[in-house]
């Protein structure tokens, strides 16, 4: 009986630790995401993976998203869960656009 109880307790600890470590590695706060996206845009410009019009468009979208974040922060003194989810969704979409534009083989000529 003791053996079964210890096995169940050990299994519970192992299972509860897995999602926490997996999600902690994938999640980034908003500021880290902003820095990451900005660096990816700058890298794409430097190595020629982004054309000037692509870079201009992506930077404009990035600035608009930063403005939206500031607007959210001003309106309530911080970000609500809904605002965080909205910003996360928008940052995901922008990161995908950066990835797509960098890999579309329309480099500078």
PDB file of N, CA and C in Angstrom, residues 2-106:
ATOM      1  N   UNK A   2       1.930   1.237   0.827  1.00  0.00           N
ATOM      2  CA  UNK A   2       2.832   2.383   0.872  1.00  0.00           C
ATOM      3  C   UNK A   2       3.474   2.625  -0.486  1.00  0.00           C
ATOM      4  N   UNK A   3       3.842   1.522  -1.123  1.00  0.00           N
ATOM      5  CA  UNK A   3       4.496   1.600  -2.415  1.00  0.00           C
ATOM      6  C   UNK A   3       3.594   2.271  -3.449  1.00  0.00           C
ATOM      7  N   UNK A   4       2.334   1.904  -3.457  1.00  0.00           N
ATOM      8  CA  UNK A   4       1.368   2.484  -4.399  1.00  0.00           C
ATOM      9  C   UNK A   4       1.164   3.965  -4.105  1.00  0.00           C
ATOM     10  N   UNK A   5       1.062   4.316  -2.822  1.00  0.00           N
ATOM     11  CA  UNK A   5       0.869   5.715  -2.441  1.00  0.00           C
ATOM     12  C   UNK A   5       2.070   6.561  -2.869  1.00  0.00           C
ATOM     13  N   UNK A   6       3.267   6.025  -2.659  1.00  0.00           N
ATOM     14  CA  UNK A   6       4.466   6.753  -3.070  1.00  0.00           C
ATOM     15  C   UNK A   6       4.541   6.889  -4.593  1.00  0.00           C
ATOM     16  N   UNK A   7       4.160   5.842  -5.304  1.00  0.00           N
ATOM     17  CA  UNK A   7       4.190   5.884  -6.753  1.00  0.00           C
ATOM     18  C   UNK A   7       3.194   6.916  -7.276  1.00  0.00           C
ATOM     19  N   UNK A   8       2.007   6.956  -6.704  1.00  0.00           N
ATOM     20  CA  UNK A   8       0.988   7.917  -7.127  1.00  0.00           C
ATOM     21  C   UNK A   8       1.448   9.333  -6.793  1.00  0.00           C
ATOM     22  N   UNK A   9       2.017   9.526  -5.619  1.00  0.00           N
ATOM     23  CA  UNK A   9       2.502  10.852  -5.233  1.00  0.00           C
ATOM     24  C   UNK A   9       3.620  11.303  -6.164  1.00  0.00           C
ATOM     25  N   UNK A  10       4.538  10.398  -6.480  1.00  0.00           N
ATOM     26  CA  UNK A  10       5.628  10.731  -7.389  1.00  0.00           C
ATOM     27  C   UNK A  10       5.133  11.042  -8.781  1.00  0.00           C
ATOM     28  N   UNK A  11       4.135  10.290  -9.239  1.00  0.00           N
ATOM     29  CA  UNK A  11       3.554  10.528 -10.551  1.00  0.00           C
ATOM     30  C   UNK A  11       2.849  11.875 -10.584  1.00  0.00           C
ATOM     31  N   UNK A  12       2.161  12.218  -9.525  1.00  0.00           N
ATOM     32  CA  UNK A  12       1.470  13.509  -9.446  1.00  0.00           C
ATOM     33  C   UNK A  12       2.442  14.671  -9.503  1.00  0.00           C
ATOM     34  N   UNK A  13       3.561  14.543  -8.815  1.00  0.00           N
ATOM     35  CA  UNK A  13       4.574  15.598  -8.837  1.00  0.00           C
ATOM     36  C   UNK A  13       5.173  15.721 -10.224  1.00  0.00           C
ATOM     37  N   UNK A  14       5.473  14.592 -10.850  1.00  0.00           N
ATOM     38  CA  UNK A  14       6.078  14.624 -12.183  1.00  0.00           C
ATOM     39  C   UNK A  14       5.124  15.217 -13.201  1.00  0.00           C
ATOM     40  N   UNK A  15       3.852  14.863 -13.137  1.00  0.00           N
ATOM     41  CA  UNK A  15       2.874  15.382 -14.095  1.00  0.00           C
ATOM     42  C   UNK A  15       2.650  16.862 -13.873  1.00  0.00           C
ATOM     43  N   UNK A  16       2.564  17.294 -12.626  1.00  0.00           N
ATOM     44  CA  UNK A  16       2.314  18.704 -12.370  1.00  0.00           C
ATOM     45  C   UNK A  16       3.514  19.563 -12.752  1.00  0.00           C
ATOM     46  N   UNK A  17       4.706  19.010 -12.744  1.00  0.00           N
ATOM     47  CA  UNK A  17       5.895  19.783 -13.099  1.00  0.00           C
ATOM     48  C   UNK A  17       6.056  19.933 -14.605  1.00  0.00           C
ATOM     49  N   UNK A  18       5.570  18.982 -15.376  1.00  0.00           N
ATOM     50  CA  UNK A  18       5.745  19.028 -16.828  1.00  0.00           C
ATOM     51  C   UNK A  18       5.098  20.238 -17.483  1.00  0.00           C
ATOM     52  N   UNK A  19       3.813  20.505 -17.300  1.00  0.00           N
ATOM     53  CA  UNK A  19       3.222  21.646 -17.979  1.00  0.00           C
ATOM     54  C   UNK A  19       3.842  22.971 -17.554  1.00  0.00           C
ATOM     55  N   UNK A  20       4.224  23.087 -16.306  1.00  0.00           N
ATOM     56  CA  UNK A  20       4.799  24.343 -15.840  1.00  0.00           C
ATOM     57  C   UNK A  20       6.123  24.630 -16.543  1.00  0.00           C
ATOM     58  N   UNK A  21       6.966  23.634 -16.680  1.00  0.00           N
ATOM     59  CA  UNK A  21       8.252  23.877 -17.323  1.00  0.00           C
ATOM     60  C   UNK A  21       8.084  24.043 -18.821  1.00  0.00           C
ATOM     61  N   UNK A  22       7.164  23.310 -19.423  1.00  0.00           N
ATOM     62  CA  UNK A  22       6.959  23.427 -20.871  1.00  0.00           C
ATOM     63  C   UNK A  22       6.397  24.800 -21.225  1.00  0.00           C
ATOM     64  N   UNK A  23       5.423  25.268 -20.463  1.00  0.00           N
ATOM     65  CA  UNK A  23       4.824  26.560 -20.789  1.00  0.00           C
ATOM     66  C   UNK A  23       5.756  27.714 -20.421  1.00  0.00           C
ATOM     67  N   UNK A  24       6.574  27.543 -19.405  1.00  0.00           N
ATOM     68  CA  UNK A  24       7.485  28.610 -19.015  1.00  0.00           C
ATOM     69  C   UNK A  24       8.535  28.861 -20.087  1.00  0.00           C
ATOM     70  N   UNK A  25       8.905  27.835 -20.824  1.00  0.00           N
ATOM     71  CA  UNK A  25       9.907  28.011 -21.860  1.00  0.00           C
ATOM     72  C   UNK A  25       9.323  28.699 -23.091  1.00  0.00           C
ATOM     73  N   UNK A  26       8.042  28.532 -23.360  1.00  0.00           N
ATOM     74  CA  UNK A  26       7.430  29.087 -24.548  1.00  0.00           C
ATOM     75  C   UNK A  26       6.916  30.503 -24.331  1.00  0.00           C
ATOM     76  N   UNK A  27       6.556  30.857 -23.119  1.00  0.00           N
ATOM     77  CA  UNK A  27       5.939  32.142 -22.858  1.00  0.00           C
ATOM     78  C   UNK A  27       6.998  33.226 -22.740  1.00  0.00           C
ATOM     79  N   UNK A  28       6.723  34.368 -23.373  1.00  0.00           N
ATOM     80  CA  UNK A  28       7.577  35.549 -23.233  1.00  0.00           C
ATOM     81  C   UNK A  28       6.682  36.712 -22.833  1.00  0.00           C
ATOM     82  N   UNK A  29       7.203  37.612 -22.020  1.00  0.00           N
ATOM     83  CA  UNK A  29       6.399  38.776 -21.707  1.00  0.00           C
ATOM     84  C   UNK A  29       6.360  39.701 -22.919  1.00  0.00           C
ATOM     85  N   UNK A  30       5.520  40.694 -22.869  1.00  0.00           N
ATOM     86  CA  UNK A  30       5.288  41.554 -24.030  1.00  0.00           C
ATOM     87  C   UNK A  30       6.557  42.304 -24.419  1.00  0.00           C
ATOM     88  N   UNK A  31       7.299  42.797 -23.454  1.00  0.00           N
ATOM     89  CA  UNK A  31       8.518  43.536 -23.770  1.00  0.00           C
ATOM     90  C   UNK A  31       9.550  42.659 -24.461  1.00  0.00           C
ATOM     91  N   UNK A  32       9.672  41.416 -24.010  1.00  0.00           N
ATOM     92  CA  UNK A  32      10.616  40.491 -24.649  1.00  0.00           C
ATOM     93  C   UNK A  32      10.183  40.181 -26.081  1.00  0.00           C
ATOM     94  N   UNK A  33       8.886  40.047 -26.288  1.00  0.00           N
ATOM     95  CA  UNK A  33       8.394  39.795 -27.642  1.00  0.00           C
ATOM     96  C   UNK A  33       8.676  40.981 -28.548  1.00  0.00           C
ATOM     97  N   UNK A  34       8.499  42.193 -28.029  1.00  0.00           N
ATOM     98  CA  UNK A  34       8.768  43.391 -28.821  1.00  0.00           C
ATOM     99  C   UNK A  34      10.231  43.439 -29.239  1.00  0.00           C
ATOM    100  N   UNK A  35      11.108  43.173 -28.303  1.00  0.00           N
ATOM    101  CA  UNK A  35      12.539  43.183 -28.597  1.00  0.00           C
ATOM    102  C   UNK A  35      12.872  42.116 -29.631  1.00  0.00           C
ATOM    103  N   UNK A  36      12.310  40.925 -29.461  1.00  0.00           N
ATOM    104  CA  UNK A  36      12.564  39.818 -30.374  1.00  0.00           C
ATOM    105  C   UNK A  36      12.114  40.154 -31.794  1.00  0.00           C
ATOM    106  N   UNK A  37      10.910  40.688 -31.939  1.00  0.00           N
ATOM    107  CA  UNK A  37      10.393  41.019 -33.272  1.00  0.00           C
ATOM    108  C   UNK A  37      11.217  42.130 -33.897  1.00  0.00           C
ATOM    109  N   UNK A  38      11.557  43.143 -33.107  1.00  0.00           N
ATOM    110  CA  UNK A  38      12.365  44.247 -33.634  1.00  0.00           C
ATOM    111  C   UNK A  38      13.732  43.746 -34.104  1.00  0.00           C
ATOM    112  N   UNK A  39      14.339  42.851 -33.334  1.00  0.00           N
ATOM    113  CA  UNK A  39      15.635  42.291 -33.737  1.00  0.00           C
ATOM    114  C   UNK A  39      15.517  41.480 -35.020  1.00  0.00           C
ATOM    115  N   UNK A  40      14.432  40.725 -35.156  1.00  0.00           N
ATOM    116  CA  UNK A  40      14.241  39.931 -36.367  1.00  0.00           C
ATOM    117  C   UNK A  40      14.058  40.827 -37.591  1.00  0.00           C
ATOM    118  N   UNK A  41      13.349  41.945 -37.433  1.00  0.00           N
ATOM    119  CA  UNK A  41      13.184  42.877 -38.546  1.00  0.00           C
ATOM    120  C   UNK A  41      14.540  43.484 -38.904  1.00  0.00           C
ATOM    121  N   UNK A  42      15.283  43.930 -37.898  1.00  0.00           N
ATOM    122  CA  UNK A  42      16.601  44.527 -38.155  1.00  0.00           C
ATOM    123  C   UNK A  42      17.561  43.536 -38.801  1.00  0.00           C
ATOM    124  N   UNK A  43      17.529  42.293 -38.352  1.00  0.00           N
ATOM    125  CA  UNK A  43      18.383  41.268 -38.945  1.00  0.00           C
ATOM    126  C   UNK A  43      18.001  41.033 -40.402  1.00  0.00           C
ATOM    127  N   UNK A  44      16.700  41.000 -40.669  1.00  0.00           N
ATOM    128  CA  UNK A  44      16.233  40.813 -42.040  1.00  0.00           C
ATOM    129  C   UNK A  44      16.670  41.937 -42.959  1.00  0.00           C
ATOM    130  N   UNK A  45      16.717  43.143 -42.442  1.00  0.00           N
ATOM    131  CA  UNK A  45      17.176  44.287 -43.234  1.00  0.00           C
ATOM    132  C   UNK A  45      18.672  44.162 -43.501  1.00  0.00           C
ATOM    133  N   UNK A  46      19.439  43.846 -42.431  1.00  0.00           N
ATOM    134  CA  UNK A  46      20.892  43.754 -42.568  1.00  0.00           C
ATOM    135  C   UNK A  46      21.332  42.650 -43.522  1.00  0.00           C
ATOM    136  N   UNK A  47      20.683  41.492 -43.447  1.00  0.00           N
ATOM    137  CA  UNK A  47      21.144  40.395 -44.298  1.00  0.00           C
ATOM    138  C   UNK A  47      20.439  40.341 -45.650  1.00  0.00           C
ATOM    139  N   UNK A  48      19.568  41.292 -45.917  1.00  0.00           N
ATOM    140  CA  UNK A  48      18.937  41.387 -47.229  1.00  0.00           C
ATOM    141  C   UNK A  48      17.716  40.512 -47.414  1.00  0.00           C
ATOM    142  N   UNK A  49      17.243  39.859 -46.372  1.00  0.00           N
ATOM    143  CA  UNK A  49      16.063  39.001 -46.488  1.00  0.00           C
ATOM    144  C   UNK A  49      14.782  39.818 -46.626  1.00  0.00           C
ATOM    145  N   UNK A  50      14.789  41.063 -46.173  1.00  0.00           N
ATOM    146  CA  UNK A  50      13.626  41.943 -46.295  1.00  0.00           C
ATOM    147  C   UNK A  50      13.937  43.059 -47.279  1.00  0.00           C
ATOM    148  N   UNK A  51      12.997  43.334 -48.153  1.00  0.00           N
ATOM    149  CA  UNK A  51      13.141  44.482 -49.047  1.00  0.00           C
ATOM    150  C   UNK A  51      12.760  45.742 -48.272  1.00  0.00           C
ATOM    151  N   UNK A  52      13.067  46.890 -48.811  1.00  0.00           N
ATOM    152  CA  UNK A  52      12.722  48.139 -48.112  1.00  0.00           C
ATOM    153  C   UNK A  52      11.224  48.295 -47.896  1.00  0.00           C
ATOM    154  N   UNK A  53      10.406  48.044 -48.934  1.00  0.00           N
ATOM    155  CA  UNK A  53       8.957  48.167 -48.686  1.00  0.00           C
ATOM    156  C   UNK A  53       8.439  47.182 -47.635  1.00  0.00           C
ATOM    157  N   UNK A  54       8.966  45.962 -47.629  1.00  0.00           N
ATOM    158  CA  UNK A  54       8.560  44.981 -46.614  1.00  0.00           C
ATOM    159  C   UNK A  54       8.948  45.464 -45.227  1.00  0.00           C
ATOM    160  N   UNK A  55      10.177  45.942 -45.089  1.00  0.00           N
ATOM    161  CA  UNK A  55      10.656  46.412 -43.788  1.00  0.00           C
ATOM    162  C   UNK A  55       9.846  47.612 -43.312  1.00  0.00           C
ATOM    163  N   UNK A  56       9.544  48.522 -44.223  1.00  0.00           N
ATOM    164  CA  UNK A  56       8.751  49.705 -43.865  1.00  0.00           C
ATOM    165  C   UNK A  56       7.368  49.287 -43.384  1.00  0.00           C
ATOM    166  N   UNK A  57       6.754  48.385 -44.105  1.00  0.00           N
ATOM    167  CA  UNK A  57       5.413  47.910 -43.732  1.00  0.00           C
ATOM    168  C   UNK A  57       5.440  47.210 -42.368  1.00  0.00           C
ATOM    169  N   UNK A  58       6.430  46.349 -42.156  1.00  0.00           N
ATOM    170  CA  UNK A  58       6.523  45.623 -40.881  1.00  0.00           C
ATOM    171  C   UNK A  58       6.808  46.574 -39.719  1.00  0.00           C
ATOM    172  N   UNK A  59       7.663  47.550 -39.953  1.00  0.00           N
ATOM    173  CA  UNK A  59       7.958  48.524 -38.879  1.00  0.00           C
ATOM    174  C   UNK A  59       6.741  49.370 -38.546  1.00  0.00           C
ATOM    175  N   UNK A  60       5.965  49.728 -39.564  1.00  0.00           N
ATOM    176  CA  UNK A  60       4.735  50.495 -39.315  1.00  0.00           C
ATOM    177  C   UNK A  60       3.763  49.667 -38.482  1.00  0.00           C
ATOM    178  N   UNK A  61       3.595  48.404 -38.831  1.00  0.00           N
ATOM    179  CA  UNK A  61       2.716  47.526 -38.061  1.00  0.00           C
ATOM    180  C   UNK A  61       3.239  47.354 -36.636  1.00  0.00           C
ATOM    181  N   UNK A  62       4.547  47.260 -36.482  1.00  0.00           N
ATOM    182  CA  UNK A  62       5.167  47.133 -35.159  1.00  0.00           C
ATOM    183  C   UNK A  62       4.895  48.389 -34.326  1.00  0.00           C
ATOM    184  N   UNK A  63       5.075  49.560 -34.923  1.00  0.00           N
ATOM    185  CA  UNK A  63       4.807  50.824 -34.198  1.00  0.00           C
ATOM    186  C   UNK A  63       3.338  50.934 -33.811  1.00  0.00           C
ATOM    187  N   UNK A  64       2.445  50.543 -34.719  1.00  0.00           N
ATOM    188  CA  UNK A  64       1.012  50.590 -34.412  1.00  0.00           C
ATOM    189  C   UNK A  64       0.672  49.674 -33.241  1.00  0.00           C
ATOM    190  N   UNK A  65       1.288  48.522 -33.208  1.00  0.00           N
ATOM    191  CA  UNK A  65       1.053  47.575 -32.116  1.00  0.00           C
ATOM    192  C   UNK A  65       1.597  48.121 -30.796  1.00  0.00           C
ATOM    193  N   UNK A  66       2.751  48.772 -30.846  1.00  0.00           N
ATOM    194  CA  UNK A  66       3.293  49.397 -29.632  1.00  0.00           C
ATOM    195  C   UNK A  66       2.376  50.520 -29.152  1.00  0.00           C
ATOM    196  N   UNK A  67       1.814  51.275 -30.096  1.00  0.00           N
ATOM    197  CA  UNK A  67       0.870  52.332 -29.737  1.00  0.00           C
ATOM    198  C   UNK A  67      -0.379  51.771 -29.084  1.00  0.00           C
ATOM    199  N   UNK A  68      -0.864  50.655 -29.592  1.00  0.00           N
ATOM    200  CA  UNK A  68      -2.032  50.018 -29.000  1.00  0.00           C
ATOM    201  C   UNK A  68      -1.730  49.563 -27.575  1.00  0.00           C
ATOM    202  N   UNK A  69      -0.541  49.011 -27.376  1.00  0.00           N
ATOM    203  CA  UNK A  69      -0.160  48.600 -26.022  1.00  0.00           C
ATOM    204  C   UNK A  69      -0.150  49.804 -25.083  1.00  0.00           C
ATOM    205  N   UNK A  70       0.419  50.904 -25.516  1.00  0.00           N
ATOM    206  CA  UNK A  70       0.455  52.103 -24.678  1.00  0.00           C
ATOM    207  C   UNK A  70      -0.953  52.611 -24.379  1.00  0.00           C
ATOM    208  N   UNK A  71      -1.817  52.544 -25.371  1.00  0.00           N
ATOM    209  CA  UNK A  71      -3.208  52.960 -25.184  1.00  0.00           C
ATOM    210  C   UNK A  71      -3.895  52.078 -24.137  1.00  0.00           C
ATOM    211  N   UNK A  72      -3.672  50.775 -24.229  1.00  0.00           N
ATOM    212  CA  UNK A  72      -4.230  49.854 -23.235  1.00  0.00           C
ATOM    213  C   UNK A  72      -3.701  50.179 -21.844  1.00  0.00           C
ATOM    214  N   UNK A  73      -2.410  50.444 -21.737  1.00  0.00           N
ATOM    215  CA  UNK A  73      -1.817  50.710 -20.424  1.00  0.00           C
ATOM    216  C   UNK A  73      -2.331  52.019 -19.827  1.00  0.00           C
ATOM    217  N   UNK A  74      -2.542  53.027 -20.668  1.00  0.00           N
ATOM    218  CA  UNK A  74      -3.042  54.314 -20.180  1.00  0.00           C
ATOM    219  C   UNK A  74      -4.492  54.229 -19.706  1.00  0.00           C
ATOM    220  N   UNK A  75      -5.298  53.434 -20.394  1.00  0.00           N
ATOM    221  CA  UNK A  75      -6.732  53.426 -20.118  1.00  0.00           C
ATOM    222  C   UNK A  75      -7.072  52.825 -18.755  1.00  0.00           C
ATOM    223  N   UNK A  76      -6.322  51.841 -18.298  1.00  0.00           N
ATOM    224  CA  UNK A  76      -6.705  51.198 -17.045  1.00  0.00           C
ATOM    225  C   UNK A  76      -5.594  51.113 -16.030  1.00  0.00           C
ATOM    226  N   UNK A  77      -4.465  51.719 -16.285  1.00  0.00           N
ATOM    227  CA  UNK A  77      -3.357  51.645 -15.354  1.00  0.00           C
ATOM    228  C   UNK A  77      -2.551  50.366 -15.476  1.00  0.00           C
ATOM    229  N   UNK A  78      -2.912  49.525 -16.387  1.00  0.00           N
ATOM    230  CA  UNK A  78      -2.222  48.256 -16.604  1.00  0.00           C
ATOM    231  C   UNK A  78      -2.957  47.479 -17.673  1.00  0.00           C
ATOM    232  N   UNK A  79      -2.541  46.260 -17.882  1.00  0.00           N
ATOM    233  CA  UNK A  79      -3.175  45.431 -18.900  1.00  0.00           C
ATOM    234  C   UNK A  79      -4.101  44.413 -18.246  1.00  0.00           C
ATOM    235  N   UNK A  80      -5.304  44.310 -18.764  1.00  0.00           N
ATOM    236  CA  UNK A  80      -6.219  43.267 -18.304  1.00  0.00           C
ATOM    237  C   UNK A  80      -5.859  41.967 -19.027  1.00  0.00           C
ATOM    238  N   UNK A  81      -6.452  40.871 -18.582  1.00  0.00           N
ATOM    239  CA  UNK A  81      -6.210  39.581 -19.240  1.00  0.00           C
ATOM    240  C   UNK A  81      -6.652  39.628 -20.692  1.00  0.00           C
ATOM    241  N   UNK A  82      -7.792  40.256 -20.964  1.00  0.00           N
ATOM    242  CA  UNK A  82      -8.291  40.347 -22.341  1.00  0.00           C
ATOM    243  C   UNK A  82      -7.333  41.157 -23.208  1.00  0.00           C
ATOM    244  N   UNK A  83      -6.791  42.232 -22.647  1.00  0.00           N
ATOM    245  CA  UNK A  83      -5.839  43.056 -23.410  1.00  0.00           C
ATOM    246  C   UNK A  83      -4.547  42.285 -23.660  1.00  0.00           C
ATOM    247  N   UNK A  84      -4.089  41.533 -22.678  1.00  0.00           N
ATOM    248  CA  UNK A  84      -2.890  40.705 -22.868  1.00  0.00           C
ATOM    249  C   UNK A  84      -3.113  39.668 -23.963  1.00  0.00           C
ATOM    250  N   UNK A  85      -4.274  39.019 -23.925  1.00  0.00           N
ATOM    251  CA  UNK A  85      -4.585  38.031 -24.961  1.00  0.00           C
ATOM    252  C   UNK A  85      -4.644  38.675 -26.336  1.00  0.00           C
ATOM    253  N   UNK A  86      -5.253  39.865 -26.415  1.00  0.00           N
ATOM    254  CA  UNK A  86      -5.343  40.572 -27.690  1.00  0.00           C
ATOM    255  C   UNK A  86      -3.948  40.926 -28.201  1.00  0.00           C
ATOM    256  N   UNK A  87      -3.109  41.471 -27.318  1.00  0.00           N
ATOM    257  CA  UNK A  87      -1.746  41.817 -27.728  1.00  0.00           C
ATOM    258  C   UNK A  87      -0.957  40.569 -28.111  1.00  0.00           C
ATOM    259  N   UNK A  88      -1.119  39.486 -27.362  1.00  0.00           N
ATOM    260  CA  UNK A  88      -0.435  38.229 -27.706  1.00  0.00           C
ATOM    261  C   UNK A  88      -0.835  37.755 -29.094  1.00  0.00           C
ATOM    262  N   UNK A  89      -2.124  37.792 -29.366  1.00  0.00           N
ATOM    263  CA  UNK A  89      -2.618  37.353 -30.674  1.00  0.00           C
ATOM    264  C   UNK A  89      -2.048  38.234 -31.783  1.00  0.00           C
ATOM    265  N   UNK A  90      -2.027  39.540 -31.548  1.00  0.00           N
ATOM    266  CA  UNK A  90      -1.503  40.466 -32.554  1.00  0.00           C
ATOM    267  C   UNK A  90       0.008  40.316 -32.737  1.00  0.00           C
ATOM    268  N   UNK A  91       0.736  40.089 -31.643  1.00  0.00           N
ATOM    269  CA  UNK A  91       2.179  39.858 -31.761  1.00  0.00           C
ATOM    270  C   UNK A  91       2.460  38.545 -32.481  1.00  0.00           C
ATOM    271  N   UNK A  92       1.629  37.528 -32.231  1.00  0.00           N
ATOM    272  CA  UNK A  92       1.781  36.264 -32.961  1.00  0.00           C
ATOM    273  C   UNK A  92       1.619  36.490 -34.459  1.00  0.00           C
ATOM    274  N   UNK A  93       0.596  37.259 -34.826  1.00  0.00           N
ATOM    275  CA  UNK A  93       0.341  37.525 -36.240  1.00  0.00           C
ATOM    276  C   UNK A  93       1.486  38.322 -36.856  1.00  0.00           C
ATOM    277  N   UNK A  94       1.999  39.319 -36.135  1.00  0.00           N
ATOM    278  CA  UNK A  94       3.119  40.112 -36.648  1.00  0.00           C
ATOM    279  C   UNK A  94       4.374  39.252 -36.783  1.00  0.00           C
ATOM    280  N   UNK A  95       4.636  38.409 -35.798  1.00  0.00           N
ATOM    281  CA  UNK A  95       5.807  37.520 -35.876  1.00  0.00           C
ATOM    282  C   UNK A  95       5.692  36.593 -37.083  1.00  0.00           C
ATOM    283  N   UNK A  96       4.483  36.124 -37.357  1.00  0.00           N
ATOM    284  CA  UNK A  96       4.273  35.267 -38.525  1.00  0.00           C
ATOM    285  C   UNK A  96       4.503  36.045 -39.821  1.00  0.00           C
ATOM    286  N   UNK A  97       4.054  37.301 -39.867  1.00  0.00           N
ATOM    287  CA  UNK A  97       4.288  38.128 -41.068  1.00  0.00           C
ATOM    288  C   UNK A  97       5.765  38.378 -41.276  1.00  0.00           C
ATOM    289  N   UNK A  98       6.503  38.632 -40.186  1.00  0.00           N
ATOM    290  CA  UNK A  98       7.955  38.831 -40.298  1.00  0.00           C
ATOM    291  C   UNK A  98       8.591  37.564 -40.847  1.00  0.00           C
ATOM    292  N   UNK A  99       8.217  36.413 -40.301  1.00  0.00           N
ATOM    293  CA  UNK A  99       8.757  35.135 -40.752  1.00  0.00           C
ATOM    294  C   UNK A  99       8.460  34.914 -42.239  1.00  0.00           C
ATOM    295  N   UNK A 100       7.229  35.183 -42.637  1.00  0.00           N
ATOM    296  CA  UNK A 100       6.827  34.987 -44.028  1.00  0.00           C
ATOM    297  C   UNK A 100       7.610  35.913 -44.958  1.00  0.00           C
ATOM    298  N   UNK A 101       7.714  37.174 -44.595  1.00  0.00           N
ATOM    299  CA  UNK A 101       8.404  38.135 -45.448  1.00  0.00           C
ATOM    300  C   UNK A 101       9.901  37.847 -45.545  1.00  0.00           C
ATOM    301  N   UNK A 102      10.494  37.385 -44.449  1.00  0.00           N
ATOM    302  CA  UNK A 102      11.926  37.072 -44.482  1.00  0.00           C
ATOM    303  C   UNK A 102      12.226  35.852 -45.341  1.00  0.00           C
ATOM    304  N   UNK A 103      11.263  34.955 -45.459  1.00  0.00           N
ATOM    305  CA  UNK A 103      11.501  33.706 -46.175  1.00  0.00           C
ATOM    306  C   UNK A 103      10.832  33.632 -47.536  1.00  0.00           C
ATOM    307  N   UNK A 104      10.369  34.762 -48.057  1.00  0.00           N
ATOM    308  CA  UNK A 104       9.691  34.726 -49.356  1.00  0.00           C
ATOM    309  C   UNK A 104      10.638  34.891 -50.539  1.00  0.00           C
ATOM    310  N   UNK A 105      11.920  34.944 -50.249  1.00  0.00           N
ATOM    311  CA  UNK A 105      12.953  35.015 -51.292  1.00  0.00           C
ATOM    312  C   UNK A 105      12.847  36.245 -52.187  1.00  0.00           C
ATOM    313  N   UNK A 106      12.361  37.321 -51.619  1.00  0.00           N
ATOM    314  CA  UNK A 106      12.322  38.591 -52.336  1.00  0.00           C
ATOM    315  C   UNK A 106      13.390  39.510 -51.764  1.00  0.00           C
TER     316      UNK A 106
END
